[in-house]
Structure formats: C-alpha cells, structure tokens
Coordinates of C-alpha atoms and ligand atoms in Angstrom, one line a residue:
X30 CA -77.2 -7.1 67.7
X31 CA -78.8 -7.6 71.1
X32 CA -81.6 -10.1 71.0
X33 CA -83.3 -9.1 74.2
X34 CA -85.9 -6.4 74.8
X35 CA -86.7 -5.1 78.2
X36 CA -89.7 -2.7 78.5
X37 CA -91.1 -1.3 81.7
X38 CA -94.0 0.8 82.9
X39 CA -94.0 3.0 86.0
X40 CA -95.0 1.0 89.1
X41 CA -98.3 2.5 90.1
X42 CA -99.2 3.9 93.5
X43 CA -101.7 1.8 95.3
X44 CA -103.7 4.7 96.7
X45 CA -105.8 4.6 93.6
X46 CA -107.4 1.8 91.6
X47 CA -106.4 1.4 87.9
X48 CA -107.9 4.0 85.6
X49 CA -107.6 4.7 81.9
X50 CA -104.3 6.6 82.3
X51 CA -102.6 3.6 84.0
X52 CA -104.1 1.3 81.4
X53 CA -102.8 3.5 78.6
X54 CA -99.1 3.2 79.6
X55 CA -99.5 -0.5 80.3
X56 CA -101.2 -1.3 77.1
X57 CA -98.5 0.6 75.2
X58 CA -95.8 -1.5 76.9
X59 CA -97.8 -4.7 76.3
X60 CA -98.1 -3.9 72.6
X61 CA -94.3 -3.2 72.4
X62 CA -93.6 -6.4 74.2
X63 CA -95.8 -8.5 72.0
X64 CA -94.5 -6.9 68.8
X65 CA -90.8 -7.5 69.7
X66 CA -91.6 -11.0 70.9
X67 CA -93.2 -11.7 67.5
X68 CA -90.1 -10.3 65.8
X69 CA -88.1 -13.0 67.6
X70 CA -86.6 -11.1 70.5
X71 CA -86.4 -12.4 74.0
X72 CA -88.7 -10.0 75.8
X73 CA -89.0 -9.0 79.5
X74 CA -92.0 -6.8 80.2
X75 CA -92.2 -5.4 83.7
X76 CA -94.9 -3.6 85.5
X77 CA -95.9 -3.5 89.2
X78 CA -97.0 -1.4 92.1
X79 CA -95.4 1.3 94.2
X80 CA -96.5 0.6 97.8
X81 CA -94.4 2.6 100.3
X82 CA -94.3 6.2 101.4
X83 CA -96.2 8.7 103.3
X84 CA -99.1 9.0 100.8
X85 CA -99.8 5.3 100.9
X86 CA -99.5 5.2 104.7
X87 CA -102.0 8.1 104.9
X88 CA -104.4 6.4 102.5
X89 CA -104.4 3.2 104.5
X90 CA -105.0 5.1 107.7
X91 CA -107.9 7.0 106.2
X92 CA -109.8 3.7 105.6
X93 CA -108.7 2.3 108.9
X94 CA -106.5 -0.5 107.5
X95 CA -103.0 -1.5 108.3
X96 CA -100.7 -0.7 105.5
X97 CA -99.8 -4.2 104.4
X98 CA -103.4 -5.3 104.2
X99 CA -104.2 -2.1 102.3
X100 CA -101.5 -2.5 99.7
X101 CA -102.2 -6.2 99.2
X102 CA -105.8 -5.4 98.3
X103 CA -105.1 -2.7 95.8
X104 CA -102.0 -4.3 94.2
X105 CA -104.2 -7.2 93.2
X106 CA -106.6 -4.9 91.6
X107 CA -103.9 -3.8 89.2
X108 CA -103.0 -7.4 88.4
X109 CA -106.6 -8.2 87.7
X110 CA -107.1 -5.2 85.5
X111 CA -104.1 -6.2 83.4
X112 CA -105.4 -9.7 83.0
X113 CA -108.7 -8.4 81.9
X114 CA -107.2 -6.1 79.3
X115 CA -105.1 -9.0 77.9
X116 CA -101.9 -7.4 79.1
X117 CA -99.3 -10.1 79.8
X118 CA -96.3 -8.8 81.8
X119 CA -93.4 -11.2 82.4
X120 CA -92.9 -9.7 85.8
X121 CA -95.0 -7.9 88.4
X122 CA -92.9 -6.2 91.0
X123 CA -94.2 -4.9 94.3
X124 CA -91.9 -2.6 96.4
X125 CA -93.0 -4.7 99.4
X126 CA -91.5 -7.9 97.9
X127 CA -88.6 -9.2 99.9
X128 CA -86.4 -9.4 96.8
X129 CA -87.0 -5.7 96.1
X130 CA -86.5 -4.6 99.6
X131 CA -83.1 -6.4 99.7
X132 CA -82.0 -4.7 96.5
X133 CA -82.9 -1.3 97.9
X134 CA -80.8 -2.0 101.0
X135 CA -77.9 -3.3 98.8
X136 CA -78.0 -0.1 96.8
X137 CA -78.1 2.0 99.9
X138 CA -75.1 0.3 101.5
X139 CA -73.1 0.4 98.3
X140 CA -73.6 4.1 97.8
X141 CA -73.0 4.8 101.5
X142 CA -69.7 2.9 101.3
X143 CA -68.7 4.8 98.2
X144 CA -69.5 8.2 99.8
X145 CA -72.2 9.0 97.4
X146 CA -74.7 8.8 100.2
X147 CA -74.1 10.8 103.4
X148 CA -75.9 11.9 106.5
X149 CA -77.1 15.5 106.8
X150 CA -80.2 17.5 107.6
X151 CA -83.0 18.4 105.2
X152 CA -84.9 21.6 105.5
X153 CA -87.3 22.5 102.8
X154 CA -90.7 21.8 101.3
X155 CA -92.4 18.5 100.5
X156 CA -95.4 17.7 98.4
X157 CA -97.0 14.5 99.7
X158 CA -99.4 13.8 96.9
X159 CA -96.4 14.1 94.4
X160 CA -93.9 12.6 96.9
X161 CA -91.5 15.4 95.8
X162 CA -89.1 17.7 97.5
X163 CA -89.1 21.3 96.3
X164 CA -87.0 24.4 97.0
X165 CA -88.6 27.7 97.7
X166 CA -87.8 29.0 94.3
X167 CA -89.4 26.1 92.6
X168 CA -92.8 26.7 94.3
X169 CA -95.4 28.6 92.4
X170 CA -97.1 31.0 94.7
X171 CA -96.1 28.9 97.6
X172 CA -97.7 25.8 96.2
X173 CA -96.5 22.6 94.5
X174 CA -95.5 23.4 90.9
X175 CA -96.8 20.0 89.7
X176 CA -100.2 19.6 91.4
X177 CA -100.8 23.1 92.8
X178 CA -101.5 21.8 96.3
X179 CA -100.2 22.9 99.7
X180 CA -96.7 21.7 100.5
X181 CA -95.3 21.0 104.0
X182 CA -92.2 22.3 105.6
X183 CA -89.8 19.5 106.5
X184 CA -86.9 19.7 108.9
X185 CA -85.4 16.4 109.7
X186 CA -82.2 14.4 109.8
X187 CA -81.8 12.8 106.4
X188 CA -79.4 10.9 104.3
X189 CA -78.6 12.5 101.0
X190 CA -77.6 11.2 97.6
X191 CA -74.9 13.2 95.8
X192 CA -76.9 14.0 92.8
X193 CA -74.8 17.1 92.1
X194 CA -71.7 15.0 91.5
X195 CA -73.3 13.5 88.4
X196 CA -74.6 16.7 86.8
X197 CA -71.9 17.0 84.2
X198 CA -71.7 13.4 83.3
X199 CA -75.4 13.3 83.0
X200 CA -75.5 16.3 80.7
X201 CA -72.8 14.8 78.5
X202 CA -74.7 11.6 78.3
X203 CA -78.0 13.2 77.3
X204 CA -76.2 15.4 74.7
X205 CA -74.4 12.4 73.2
X206 CA -77.5 10.3 73.0
X207 CA -80.4 12.2 71.4
X208 CA -82.6 9.1 71.6
X209 CA -82.1 8.8 75.4
X210 CA -85.1 11.0 76.4
X211 CA -88.1 11.1 74.1
X212 CA -89.9 12.8 72.7
X213 CA -87.8 15.8 71.9
X214 CA -89.9 18.2 74.0
X215 CA -89.3 16.1 77.2
X216 CA -85.6 16.0 76.4
X217 CA -85.4 19.8 76.2
X218 CA -87.2 20.2 79.5
X219 CA -84.8 17.8 81.2
X220 CA -81.8 19.5 79.7
X221 CA -83.1 22.9 81.0
X222 CA -83.7 21.5 84.4
X223 CA -80.2 20.0 84.8
X224 CA -78.6 23.1 83.4
X225 CA -80.1 25.1 86.2
X226 CA -78.0 23.0 88.6
X227 CA -78.6 19.8 90.5
X228 CA -78.7 19.7 94.3
X229 CA -78.1 16.7 96.4
X230 CA -81.3 14.7 97.0
X231 CA -82.7 13.9 100.4
X232 CA -83.3 10.1 100.2
X233 CA -84.6 9.2 103.7
X234 CA -87.4 10.2 106.0
X235 CA -87.8 9.8 109.8
X236 CA -91.3 11.1 110.4
X237 CA -93.1 7.9 109.4
X238 CA -92.1 4.2 109.1
X239 CA -93.8 2.8 106.0
X240 CA -90.8 2.2 103.8
X241 CA -87.6 0.3 103.4
X242 CA -85.6 0.7 106.6
X243 CA -82.1 2.1 106.2
X244 CA -79.6 -0.7 107.1
X245 CA -77.9 0.3 110.4
X246 CA -80.1 3.4 110.9
X247 CA -83.7 1.9 110.9
X248 CA -85.4 5.1 112.2
X249 CA -84.8 6.2 108.6
X250 CA -86.9 4.8 105.8
X251 CA -85.8 5.2 102.2
X252 CA -87.5 8.0 100.2
X253 CA -90.3 6.4 98.1
X254 CA -88.9 7.5 94.7
X255 CA -85.4 6.3 95.5
X256 CA -87.0 3.0 96.6
X257 CA -89.3 2.8 93.6
X258 CA -86.8 3.5 90.8
X259 CA -84.8 0.5 92.0
X260 CA -87.7 -1.8 90.9
X261 CA -86.3 -1.8 87.4
X262 CA -83.2 -3.7 88.4
X263 CA -84.5 -5.5 91.5
X264 CA -87.1 -7.3 89.5
X265 CA -84.5 -8.6 87.1
X266 CA -82.5 -10.0 90.0
X267 CA -80.0 -7.3 90.7
X268 CA -77.9 -8.6 93.6
X269 CA -79.7 -12.0 93.6
X270 CA -79.7 -13.3 90.1
X271 CA -76.8 -11.8 88.2
X272 CA -77.2 -13.9 85.1
X273 CA -80.8 -12.7 84.5
X274 CA -79.9 -9.2 85.4
X275 CA -77.0 -9.2 82.8
X276 CA -79.2 -10.8 80.2
X277 CA -81.9 -8.0 80.2
X278 CA -80.2 -4.9 81.5
X279 CA -79.9 -2.2 80.3
X280 CA -83.6 -1.6 79.7
X281 CA -84.6 -1.0 76.1
X282 CA -87.4 1.4 77.1
X283 CA -88.8 2.9 80.2
X284 CA -92.3 4.0 79.3
X285 CA -94.2 6.5 81.5
X286 CA -96.3 9.6 81.6
X287 CA -94.6 13.0 81.0
X288 CA -95.0 14.1 84.7
X289 CA -92.5 11.6 86.0
X290 CA -89.8 11.9 83.2
X291 CA -87.7 14.0 85.5
X292 CA -87.3 11.3 88.1
X293 CA -86.4 8.8 85.4
X294 CA -84.1 11.1 83.4
X295 CA -82.3 12.8 86.2
X296 CA -82.3 10.8 89.5
X297 CA -82.4 7.3 88.0
X298 CA -79.5 7.7 85.6
X299 CA -77.4 9.4 88.4
X300 CA -78.2 6.5 90.7
X301 CA -77.1 4.0 88.0
X302 CA -73.9 6.0 87.3
X303 CA -73.1 5.9 91.0
X304 CA -73.6 2.1 90.9
X305 CA -71.5 1.7 87.8
X306 CA -74.5 0.3 85.9
X307 CA -75.2 1.1 82.3
X308 CA -78.0 3.5 81.5
X309 CA -81.3 2.5 79.9
X310 CA -81.5 3.1 76.2
X311 CA -84.8 5.1 76.0
X312 CA -86.9 7.0 78.5
X313 CA -90.2 7.8 76.8
X314 CA -92.7 10.3 78.3
X315 CA -96.1 10.0 76.7
X316 CA -98.8 12.6 77.1
X317 CA -101.8 12.9 79.4
X318 CA -105.4 12.1 78.8
X319 CA -108.1 14.5 79.7
X320 CA -111.8 13.3 79.6
X321 CA -114.3 15.2 77.5
X322 CA -112.0 18.2 77.7
X323 CA -111.5 18.1 81.5
X324 CA -108.7 16.9 83.7
X325 CA -109.6 13.5 85.0
X326 CA -110.1 13.5 88.8
X327 CA -111.9 11.7 91.5
X328 CA -113.4 14.9 92.7
X329 CA -114.8 15.7 89.3
X330 CA -116.1 12.1 89.2
X331 CA -115.0 11.7 85.5
X332 CA -112.4 9.0 85.9
X333 CA -112.7 6.6 83.1
X334 CA -112.6 2.9 84.1
X335 CA -110.9 0.9 81.4
X336 CA -112.6 -2.3 82.6
X337 CA -116.0 -0.9 82.1
X338 CA -115.0 0.3 78.6
X339 CA -113.7 -3.2 77.8
X340 CA -116.9 -4.7 79.1
X341 CA -119.0 -2.5 76.9
X342 CA -116.9 -2.3 73.7
X343 CA -114.4 -5.2 74.0
X344 CA -110.8 -5.3 75.1
X345 CA -109.4 -5.0 71.7
X346 CA -111.4 -2.0 70.7
X347 CA -110.2 -0.3 73.9
X348 CA -106.6 -1.1 73.2
X349 CA -107.0 0.0 69.7
X350 CA -108.7 3.3 70.5
X351 CA -106.1 4.4 73.1
X352 CA -103.2 3.9 70.8
X353 CA -104.8 5.1 67.6
X354 CA -106.5 8.2 68.8
X355 CA -103.4 10.2 69.9
X356 CA -99.8 10.2 68.7
X357 CA -97.8 8.7 71.5
X358 CA -96.1 11.6 73.2
X359 CA -98.9 14.1 72.7
X360 CA -101.7 14.9 75.2
X361 CA -105.1 13.6 74.2
X362 CA -108.8 13.9 75.0
X363 CA -110.9 10.9 75.7
X364 CA -114.4 11.2 74.3
X365 CA -117.0 8.4 74.3
X366 CA -118.4 9.8 71.1
X367 CA -115.1 9.5 69.3
X368 CA -114.6 6.1 70.7
X369 CA -117.9 4.9 69.2
X370 CA -117.2 6.7 65.9
X371 CA -113.8 5.0 65.6
X372 CA -115.3 1.7 66.5
X373 CA -117.8 1.9 63.6
X374 CA -115.5 3.5 61.0
X375 CA -112.1 1.9 61.6
X376 CA -113.1 -1.4 63.1
X377 CA -116.6 -2.4 61.9
X378 CA -116.4 -0.8 58.5
X379 CA -112.8 -0.6 57.4
X380 CA -111.2 -3.8 58.7
X381 CA -114.4 -5.7 59.4
X382 CA -115.8 -5.3 55.9
X383 CA -112.5 -5.9 54.2
X384 CA -112.3 -9.3 55.8
X385 CA -115.9 -10.3 55.2
X386 CA -116.0 -9.1 51.6
X387 CA -112.6 -10.6 50.6
X388 CA -113.3 -14.0 52.3
X389 CA -116.8 -14.1 50.8
X390 CA -115.4 -13.7 47.3
X391 CA -112.5 -16.2 47.9
X392 CA -115.1 -18.7 49.0
X393 CA -117.5 -18.0 46.2
X394 CA -115.1 -17.8 43.3
X395 CA -112.3 -20.1 44.4
X396 CA -113.9 -22.5 46.8
X397 CA -111.9 -21.1 49.7
X398 CA -108.5 -21.7 48.2
X399 CA -106.1 -18.8 47.5
X400 CA -105.7 -18.7 43.7
X401 CA -102.2 -18.3 42.2
X402 CA -101.0 -15.0 40.8
X403 CA -100.9 -14.6 37.0
X404 CA -98.1 -12.1 36.5
X405 CA -98.9 -11.5 32.8
X406 CA -102.3 -9.8 33.5
X407 CA -101.4 -7.7 36.5
X408 CA -103.0 -4.3 36.3
X409 CA -101.6 -1.1 37.7
X410 CA -103.9 -1.2 40.6
X411 CA -103.0 -4.8 41.4
X412 CA -99.3 -3.8 41.5
X413 CA -100.0 -0.7 43.6
X414 CA -101.7 -2.7 46.3
X415 CA -99.2 -5.5 46.2
X416 CA -96.4 -3.1 46.7
X417 CA -98.1 -1.3 49.5
X418 CA -98.7 -4.5 51.4
X419 CA -95.1 -5.6 50.8
X420 CA -93.9 -2.3 52.2
X421 CA -96.0 -2.7 55.4
X422 CA -93.6 -4.7 57.5
X423 CA -90.8 -2.2 57.2
X424 CA -93.1 0.8 57.7
X425 CA -94.6 -0.8 60.9
X426 CA -91.2 -1.7 62.1
X427 CA -89.9 1.8 61.7
X428 CA -92.9 3.2 63.6
X429 CA -92.7 0.6 66.4
X430 CA -89.0 1.3 66.9
X431 CA -89.9 4.9 67.4
X432 CA -92.8 4.0 69.8
X433 CA -95.1 5.7 67.2
X434 CA -98.1 3.4 67.8
X435 CA -100.6 5.6 66.0
X436 CA -98.3 5.7 63.0
X437 CA -98.0 2.0 62.9
X438 CA -101.7 1.6 63.0
X439 CA -102.1 4.4 60.4
X440 CA -99.9 2.4 58.0
X441 CA -102.1 -0.6 58.5
X442 CA -105.2 1.4 57.9
X443 CA -103.8 2.9 54.7
X444 CA -103.5 -0.6 53.4
X445 CA -107.0 -1.4 54.5
X446 CA -108.5 1.6 52.9
X447 CA -106.5 1.1 49.7
X448 CA -107.7 -2.5 49.6
X449 CA -111.3 -1.5 50.1
X450 CA -111.1 0.9 47.3
X451 CA -109.3 -1.7 45.2
X452 CA -112.3 -4.0 45.6
X453 CA -114.6 -1.3 44.2
X454 CA -112.3 -0.4 41.3
X455 CA -111.4 -3.9 40.2
X456 CA -115.0 -5.1 40.7
X457 CA -114.4 -8.9 40.9
X458 CA -118.1 -9.6 40.4
X459 CA -117.8 -8.1 36.9
X460 CA -114.6 -10.1 36.2
X461 CA -116.4 -13.2 37.2
X462 CA -119.4 -12.4 35.0
X463 CA -117.1 -11.8 32.0
X464 CA -115.2 -15.0 32.6
X465 CA -111.9 -13.1 33.2
X466 CA -110.6 -15.9 35.4
X467 CA -106.9 -14.9 35.5
X468 CA -107.7 -11.3 36.4
X469 CA -110.2 -12.4 39.0
X470 CA -107.6 -14.8 40.5
X471 CA -105.1 -11.9 40.8
X472 CA -107.6 -9.8 42.7
X473 CA -108.5 -12.5 45.2
X474 CA -104.9 -13.6 45.5
X475 CA -103.8 -10.1 46.4
X476 CA -106.7 -9.6 48.8
X477 CA -105.8 -12.7 50.7
X478 CA -102.2 -11.5 50.9
X479 CA -103.4 -8.3 52.4
X480 CA -105.5 -10.2 55.0
X481 CA -102.5 -12.4 55.9
X482 CA -100.2 -9.5 56.4
X483 CA -102.7 -7.5 58.4
X484 CA -103.3 -10.5 60.7
X485 CA -99.6 -10.5 61.7
X486 CA -99.3 -6.7 62.4
X487 CA -102.7 -6.2 64.1
X488 CA -101.8 -9.0 66.6
X489 CA -99.8 -7.0 69.2
X490 CA -102.6 -4.4 69.3
X491 CA -105.6 -6.6 69.2
X492 CA -104.5 -10.1 70.1
X493 CA -108.0 -11.7 70.3
X494 CA -109.1 -10.2 67.1
X495 CA -106.0 -11.3 65.4
X496 CA -106.8 -14.9 66.5
X497 CA -110.2 -14.6 64.9
X498 CA -108.5 -13.2 61.8
X499 CA -106.0 -16.0 61.8
X500 CA -108.8 -18.6 61.9
X501 CA -110.7 -16.9 59.0
X502 CA -107.5 -16.6 56.9
X503 CA -106.6 -20.2 57.5
X504 CA -110.0 -21.5 56.3
X505 CA -110.5 -18.7 53.8
X506 CA -114.1 -18.7 54.7
X507 CA -116.1 -15.8 56.1
X508 CA -116.6 -16.1 59.9
X509 CA -118.4 -14.0 62.5
X510 CA -118.0 -10.3 61.9
X511 CA -114.8 -9.1 63.6
X512 CA -116.6 -6.0 65.0
X513 CA -120.4 -5.9 64.9
X514 CA -121.5 -2.3 64.3
X515 CA -122.6 -0.2 67.3
X516 CA -126.0 1.3 67.1
X517 CA -125.4 5.0 67.7
X518 CA -128.2 7.2 69.0
Ligands
MSP700 N1 -95.4 5.5 91.6 C1 -95.0 6.5 90.7 C2 -94.1 5.9 89.6 C3 -92.9 5.2 90.1 S1 -92.0 4.5 88.8 C4 -90.5 4.1 89.4 C5 -96.3 7.1 90.1 N2 -97.4 6.3 90.1 S2 -98.8 6.8 89.6 O1 -99.7 5.8 90.1 O2 -99.1 8.1 89.9 O3 -98.8 6.5 88.0 C6 -98.4 7.6 87.2 C7 -98.4 7.0 85.8 O4 -99.8 6.6 85.4 C8 -98.1 8.1 84.7 O5 -96.7 8.2 84.6 C9 -98.8 7.5 83.5 O6 -98.0 6.4 83.1 C10 -100.1 7.0 84.1 N3 -101.1 8.0 84.1 C11 -101.8 8.4 85.2 N4 -102.7 9.3 84.8 C12 -102.6 9.6 83.5 C13 -103.4 10.3 82.5 N5 -104.4 11.1 82.9 N6 -103.0 10.2 81.2 C14 -102.0 9.4 80.8 N7 -101.3 8.7 81.7 C15 -101.5 8.8 83.0 O7 -96.2 8.1 89.5

C-alpha cells in the first residue's frame, strides 16, 4: 500500500483577500493532512495563490499598482491567514514562481511537439470574473451561466488544446472509477457535461501580457486555468525534481469548491492524459457557504473574515464549527447564532465538562493515577462505553477516508455524550460513598480511556485544544477549562 498522501486546495486568486470560503477548503485539507500524518503516512499538503490572468491584471490596475507588486502583497495575506488559523501546508505555490513558470512552458512545449496543442483562432465569449470561455449555447440569456455577469466577445489568434481527443478516454476513466469525482452529484454533472461533447480549448490569449509567455510565441500568454492547474505538479518538482514528483504523484485528493470541479475533472485529467501522467485519485467538490441566508459578496458587505472569527472565538472553535456544521459536499449557511450555540453546547458543555468532571474524579478518588480495570465487576453500561470507545478509531478512519469530516466529528461526539450520560448513570460519587472501590475504579478507568482516545482524534481538527487535552490527560489533573462558556445575550 502507498504510504504517501498528497492533498491540495485550489490556488486562490489574489484579487480578493482570504475569506471564510477559502478558509473552509484550506482547513479541510489541513485536517486531512494532519490526520494522515498522524496515521503514519508521509504527507504533502499543497496550497497557494493563482496570480496571472486578465482579472488580476485589471484588479492591479484598478488600485494603480504594478501587477507583481500587487500579487506579492495579496499572496502574503493568504500565507498569514493560514498561519493564524494553524494551517500548516508543506508547500505554498505561486504561479509567478520561476519553478512553476518553467513547468508551464515545459508542458506547453511537450504538448505542442505532440500535436495536442495547435495554433488557430478563437471566436467566442469570455467571462473575465470566472476566467472561462463559453459558447453561445452555454450562455443564459446572453450572460455567464456561472456568475450571471456580462461576457465579452473575443476574436483572437490562439493556441488550442485538443480536449476533444480525450473525451472517450476520460468518460471511460470516470465510469471505471466511481471514487474519482465526489460527491456523486458532482460526478453526475461532469458526466453529463462530457457526454454533451467536448470542444478543443483555447489556451492562450494575446490581448494582455500578464501571464506565462508561450515559448517561441511570446505575444501569447497561457490561459490562466491552463497555467493554474499545472501547479499541482509544478510544486512537486515536475520537470525539475523527478524523485519528489514520483514520490507524491498521483495526488490522493484535490479538494475544492463545487464551482470549479469541471476544470479539475475535465480539463486537468485530459492534460495529464496528454502528458502521459497518471490521474489523481479523488477530486472532491464541497458545497458553498452562504451567510445568514444570503450569498456572500463584497457588494452586500457580508463577507465573513475567518481571522476575526478566530480572534473572537478561537482558532479551534472556528475550525471545528466549519467542519461540524455542514456535511462536506453540501451547501451550508453560516450563522453567528449557530456558531455561538455550538460553541456552548458541543465545546464548553459536552467535551469541556467531560474533561473537567472526569479528571476531577480521577484526582479526587485515585490521586490522579488511572486505576486498573476489574473485569469481574464490569456492568453493562461499562461494557457499552468501553466498546464504543474501542470502535471509535475505525469509525473515524472510515469517515476520514470518505472526507466525511462532520461524520468523523459526530462519531467522537457520540462517545462524548455517551460518556457524559455514563457519569450520571454510574454515579461515581455514590460508589465512593458506599465503598465500592472496584466498581468506582472501573468507571474512572473507562473515563480516562475515553479522554485518551478523544485526545488523539480531536487533534487534526483542533490541534491547540488537543495539546491542552494531552497535558491534562498526562497529569490526570483538571486544568483550565478547554472552552470557557460564552455569555449569550
Ligand atoms: N484560482 C481558481 C482556482 C485554481 S485551482 C487550479 C479559483 N480561485 S478562487 O479564489 O476563486 O477560489 C475558489 C475556491 O475558494 C473555491 O473552489 C472554494 O474552495 C473556495 N470558496 C470561495 N468561496 C466559497 C464559499 N462561499 N463557500 C465555500 N467555498 C468557497 O477559483
């Protein structure tokens, strides 16, 4: 079995500063990376910024900056945001990096030599905000079908990628690999799209210069998506560090929002096929966040800043909420009210109280040493909780392998709530009063097992909290509360 794990996020456009949507994908990838690292895999977690193209060029011009200076400034904002959110990528790729640029040119030359790239003329529509070419029939009432904005008419000399050539091979691959595009709904959309027929893709532009110049035809710059997708191999060292590339490729999971699955599940695999490179294992398109029921947008002024949220409620609570609130793959709504409620119920009450009560009793009745189990006096409820906690690793593993973060957390919280009820039902304070030492030892022993197991599985989601839990479990003494309750108005 392969012992490496390569997970990526989209590389984010630098015309915008990081918001909760970007944070969502990147936290999810970080949790996956941490989980698999903990499971003994050699992990490479890649994120980065997408810095070329007309949209970025226009955004720079709008604030009167030159492009390089503009992208340098925003790219660093993404890096800082990830640091603050305790996201620890192994690589941060920028499409303006020399290594990436060289890889794009290598790919271009290879495909040109092979005949999979050819010179022609593009005539059709283009949506700049989405950096997407559209045919007339794809438009909805003359507007971009993705963002509903005006499109422009383009007519320019252009190089094309022979996407059509890979249509059948791609369909066959998707059909033979049900796990390739997830969730199922995204897979069906992609299948439908391909079955309508693929056209060759225009992959260069001549009306602006902010991009990777085409070797030997520098008035052309490479189309921003063709450029950007290559980040997933350029960052590993495609064309420069073959050993590292071979070690981690193919990617285990490309994680992204649902709106860009098509680029990853159609154009990208076709490019890889043309290059004779193996395809990634999983392309996962998660859902979109709205905010208090509305689409998040600068013009509505409702963009949620993940850094503010982390300042106010803590990094771990932010990470927890995003992955717990909505099943990965579904759309979800961000509501501050829900956030605070979950904070108090799931974090302050459920897990916080379990730790403080269990450790309190371990300290009080057993001088902070985990007592041994007395198998002869195990009750039915002892056995039930013991079994539940023993089953947790497999349950979490299954969920994590399916990128079902909310399910993994739910499994943990089932153990937590069972353990909290178990304390009530077994009433250790009465056992102590009645001198039932062996029975009391069993209860405390089992509770400590629960805390130890939770500490391990909470760690990828809430790394700092898990460290606090670890310290408390090592000393078996109650420490500071893990999550002090919020006062709700
Ligand atoms: N630059 C391209 C990706 C190139 S990848 C080779 C791009 N960038 S982006 O800045 O627009 O980022 C899009 C991604 O940000 C989405 O795919 C998703 O991961 C995240 N999200 C942006 N807004 C979001 C929500 N409202 N909700 C959830 N995720 C969202 O597309």
